Amino acid sequence: MTLSLITSMSLFALAASLSPGPVNLVSLSGSARYGTKTGLRFITGATLGFVALFLVIGFSLHYLISHLAWITQVLQWLGIMFLLYLSYQLFIDDGRLDADSHKNAPTFMTGAVMQWLNPKAWLASLSGIAAYIPSAKAFEVVTFAGLYLPICWLSLGVWVWIGIVLGQYFQSPEKMRLMNKTLAVLLAASCLLLVV
């Protein structure tokens, strides 16, 4: 692998990880509401979930998907339904910041599972592999996944930081409800963009 290829893969990983999407919005809202620990726990799960998905696609599903194209459609619709469910939950949230509200905080497992149901994660994996390592040799897949690991975590960390900053402003239930409803609409809109 050349340095220019590694640089290109890194820039692709940065653009895919940093651009707004469902996981980024949950990172922002979760950290704004529940704090840094919850945000970091969620993005660690999301990062490891994405890297696992990337490796599975790189090692096996890339071949399957090229022969069974309907799998991507099924996964996309399952992912959209899950994201719309999360959007609905965020939209109806009452905005209270009491101790009992932490039961709905995004967890490590939420982040990991969310990536497997996130159409953006599937598209980023498939398009990244197809564009940069179409032969998908083991060393290339592991190298690309190794680049994605810190880039994805740090990119999601930016969204956690933004959430922390916004969370300081949205301390009342009314303001938290406004932020949640806004993020819920954006999350639902991101699903529409995946369909068109």
Short mmCIF file of C-alpha atoms in Angstrom, two decimals:
data_model
loop_
_atom_site.label_atom_id
_atom_site.label_comp_id
_atom_site.label_asym_id
_atom_site.label_seq_id
_atom_site.Cartn_x
_atom_site.Cartn_y
_atom_site.Cartn_z
CA MET A 1 0.00 0.00 0.00
CA THR A 2 1.26 3.43 -0.88
CA LEU A 3 1.24 6.48 1.36
CA SER A 4 -1.12 8.25 -1.05
CA LEU A 5 -3.61 5.36 -0.82
CA ILE A 6 -3.44 5.39 2.99
CA THR A 7 -3.93 9.17 2.97
CA SER A 8 -6.92 8.85 0.64
CA MET A 9 -8.48 6.13 2.79
CA SER A 10 -7.96 8.28 5.89
CA LEU A 11 -9.65 11.28 4.28
CA PHE A 12 -12.55 9.08 3.18
CA ALA A 13 -12.89 7.71 6.72
CA LEU A 14 -12.84 11.26 8.13
CA ALA A 15 -15.50 12.51 5.73
CA ALA A 16 -17.73 9.47 6.32
CA SER A 17 -17.35 9.62 10.12
CA LEU A 18 -17.61 13.36 10.65
CA SER A 19 -20.53 14.06 8.31
CA PRO A 20 -23.94 14.28 9.98
CA GLY A 21 -25.80 11.04 10.29
CA PRO A 22 -27.91 9.08 12.76
CA VAL A 23 -25.03 8.02 15.04
CA ASN A 24 -23.64 11.56 15.09
CA LEU A 25 -27.02 13.00 16.11
CA VAL A 26 -27.49 10.44 18.89
CA SER A 27 -23.93 11.21 20.07
CA LEU A 28 -24.82 14.89 20.24
CA SER A 29 -28.18 14.46 21.99
CA GLY A 30 -26.96 11.77 24.39
CA SER A 31 -23.99 13.78 25.57
CA ALA A 32 -26.02 16.99 25.79
CA ARG A 33 -28.52 15.30 28.04
CA TYR A 34 -26.54 12.68 29.97
CA GLY A 35 -22.98 14.01 29.93
CA THR A 36 -19.52 13.08 28.78
CA LYS A 37 -19.36 9.54 30.21
CA THR A 38 -22.54 8.47 28.45
CA GLY A 39 -21.44 10.12 25.21
CA LEU A 40 -18.01 8.46 25.27
CA ARG A 41 -19.50 5.07 26.15
CA PHE A 42 -21.93 5.36 23.23
CA ILE A 43 -19.31 6.44 20.67
CA THR A 44 -16.93 3.69 21.78
CA GLY A 45 -19.67 1.14 21.11
CA ALA A 46 -20.52 2.83 17.81
CA THR A 47 -16.88 2.87 16.71
CA LEU A 48 -16.24 -0.76 17.59
CA GLY A 49 -19.58 -1.76 16.03
CA PHE A 50 -18.64 0.05 12.82
CA VAL A 51 -15.16 -1.48 12.65
CA ALA A 52 -16.66 -4.96 13.20
CA LEU A 53 -19.20 -4.29 10.43
CA PHE A 54 -16.43 -3.03 8.14
CA LEU A 55 -14.35 -6.16 8.75
CA VAL A 56 -17.29 -8.49 8.12
CA ILE A 57 -18.15 -6.71 4.89
CA GLY A 58 -14.50 -6.64 3.85
CA PHE A 59 -13.94 -10.34 4.54
CA SER A 60 -17.21 -11.92 3.50
CA LEU A 61 -20.32 -9.90 2.86
CA HIS A 62 -18.68 -7.94 0.06
CA TYR A 63 -18.81 -11.16 -1.99
CA LEU A 64 -22.34 -12.03 -0.83
CA ILE A 65 -23.74 -8.56 -1.50
CA SER A 66 -22.30 -8.49 -4.99
CA HIS A 67 -24.22 -11.73 -5.70
CA LEU A 68 -27.33 -11.07 -3.59
CA ALA A 69 -28.11 -7.38 -4.10
CA TRP A 70 -31.47 -7.64 -2.27
CA ILE A 71 -29.61 -7.97 1.07
CA THR A 72 -28.63 -4.30 0.96
CA GLN A 73 -32.26 -3.27 0.40
CA VAL A 74 -33.50 -5.35 3.33
CA LEU A 75 -30.76 -4.03 5.61
CA GLN A 76 -31.43 -0.46 4.50
CA TRP A 77 -35.15 -0.70 5.33
CA LEU A 78 -34.50 -2.41 8.68
CA GLY A 79 -32.04 0.34 9.51
CA ILE A 80 -34.45 3.08 8.50
CA MET A 81 -37.20 1.57 10.67
CA PHE A 82 -34.82 1.44 13.64
CA LEU A 83 -33.71 5.03 13.10
CA LEU A 84 -37.30 6.22 12.82
CA TYR A 85 -38.05 4.43 16.10
CA LEU A 86 -35.12 6.26 17.74
CA SER A 87 -36.35 9.52 16.24
CA TYR A 88 -39.82 8.94 17.67
CA GLN A 89 -38.40 8.17 21.13
CA LEU A 90 -36.35 11.36 21.01
CA PHE A 91 -39.34 13.40 19.82
CA ILE A 92 -41.65 12.26 22.65
CA ASP A 93 -38.99 12.62 25.37
CA ASP A 94 -40.19 14.92 28.16
CA GLY A 95 -36.83 16.66 28.61
CA ARG A 96 -36.63 16.09 32.37
CA LEU A 97 -33.13 15.71 33.74
CA ASP A 98 -33.92 13.69 36.85
CA ALA A 99 -31.96 10.61 37.90
CA ASP A 100 -34.64 8.23 36.58
CA SER A 101 -34.21 9.60 33.05
CA HIS A 102 -30.79 7.88 32.75
CA LYS A 103 -32.55 4.58 32.06
CA ASN A 104 -33.07 5.80 28.47
CA ALA A 105 -29.48 7.00 27.98
CA PRO A 106 -27.70 5.59 24.93
CA THR A 107 -25.36 2.75 25.94
CA PHE A 108 -22.26 1.05 24.55
CA MET A 109 -24.48 -1.69 23.07
CA THR A 110 -26.89 0.87 21.58
CA GLY A 111 -23.95 2.36 19.71
CA ALA A 112 -22.64 -1.01 18.52
CA VAL A 113 -26.03 -2.30 17.37
CA MET A 114 -26.99 1.03 15.85
CA GLN A 115 -24.07 0.82 13.41
CA TRP A 116 -25.22 -2.58 12.15
CA LEU A 117 -28.66 -1.08 11.46
CA ASN A 118 -27.33 2.22 10.14
CA PRO A 119 -27.61 2.48 6.34
CA LYS A 120 -24.90 5.17 6.35
CA ALA A 121 -22.46 2.71 7.97
CA TRP A 122 -23.24 0.04 5.38
CA LEU A 123 -22.86 2.48 2.52
CA ALA A 124 -19.59 3.87 3.91
CA SER A 125 -18.19 0.37 4.31
CA LEU A 126 -19.28 -0.91 0.92
CA SER A 127 -18.29 2.20 -1.00
CA GLY A 128 -14.97 2.54 0.83
CA ILE A 129 -14.03 -1.06 0.14
CA ALA A 130 -15.18 -0.88 -3.48
CA ALA A 131 -13.36 2.40 -4.14
CA TYR A 132 -10.07 1.86 -2.30
CA ILE A 133 -9.52 -1.88 -1.94
CA PRO A 134 -11.73 -3.65 -4.51
CA SER A 135 -9.69 -6.86 -4.21
CA ALA A 136 -10.38 -6.79 -0.44
CA LYS A 137 -7.21 -8.65 0.52
CA ALA A 138 -6.96 -9.37 4.25
CA PHE A 139 -4.06 -6.97 4.84
CA GLU A 140 -5.86 -4.15 3.01
CA VAL A 141 -9.12 -4.68 4.90
CA VAL A 142 -7.36 -4.76 8.28
CA THR A 143 -5.30 -1.66 7.40
CA PHE A 144 -8.40 0.28 6.32
CA ALA A 145 -10.26 -0.82 9.47
CA GLY A 146 -7.23 0.19 11.55
CA LEU A 147 -7.38 3.66 10.02
CA TYR A 148 -11.12 3.89 10.62
CA LEU A 149 -10.86 3.00 14.32
CA PRO A 150 -9.22 6.20 15.66
CA ILE A 151 -10.69 8.44 12.94
CA CYS A 152 -14.26 7.30 13.62
CA TRP A 153 -13.89 7.56 17.41
CA LEU A 154 -12.35 11.04 17.27
CA SER A 155 -14.93 12.25 14.73
CA LEU A 156 -17.79 11.06 16.91
CA GLY A 157 -15.96 12.64 19.85
CA VAL A 158 -16.37 16.01 18.12
CA TRP A 159 -20.14 15.43 18.16
CA VAL A 160 -19.97 14.53 21.87
CA TRP A 161 -18.08 17.76 22.55
CA ILE A 162 -20.70 19.77 20.64
CA GLY A 163 -23.38 18.00 22.69
CA ILE A 164 -21.63 18.90 25.96
CA VAL A 165 -21.46 22.55 24.90
CA LEU A 166 -25.11 22.58 23.84
CA GLY A 167 -26.12 20.69 26.99
CA GLN A 168 -24.86 23.58 29.13
CA TYR A 169 -27.36 25.85 27.39
CA PHE A 170 -30.27 23.39 27.39
CA GLN A 171 -30.60 22.88 31.15
CA SER A 172 -34.36 23.35 31.47
CA PRO A 173 -36.85 20.66 30.41
CA GLU A 174 -38.43 23.09 27.91
CA LYS A 175 -35.13 23.79 26.17
CA MET A 176 -34.18 20.08 26.27
CA ARG A 177 -37.54 19.18 24.66
CA LEU A 178 -36.91 21.77 21.93
CA MET A 179 -33.45 20.35 21.23
CA ASN A 180 -34.76 16.76 21.29
CA LYS A 181 -37.58 17.55 18.88
CA THR A 182 -35.19 19.36 16.54
CA LEU A 183 -32.73 16.46 16.59
CA ALA A 184 -35.59 13.95 16.15
CA VAL A 185 -36.74 15.77 13.01
CA LEU A 186 -33.16 15.86 11.70
CA LEU A 187 -32.75 12.13 12.41
CA ALA A 188 -36.00 11.34 10.56
CA ALA A 189 -34.89 13.61 7.70
CA SER A 190 -31.60 11.71 7.46
CA CYS A 191 -33.70 8.58 6.83
CA LEU A 192 -35.47 10.31 3.97
CA LEU A 193 -32.15 11.27 2.44
CA LEU A 194 -31.10 7.61 2.53
CA VAL A 195 -34.22 6.63 0.59
CA VAL A 196 -33.90 9.20 -2.21
#
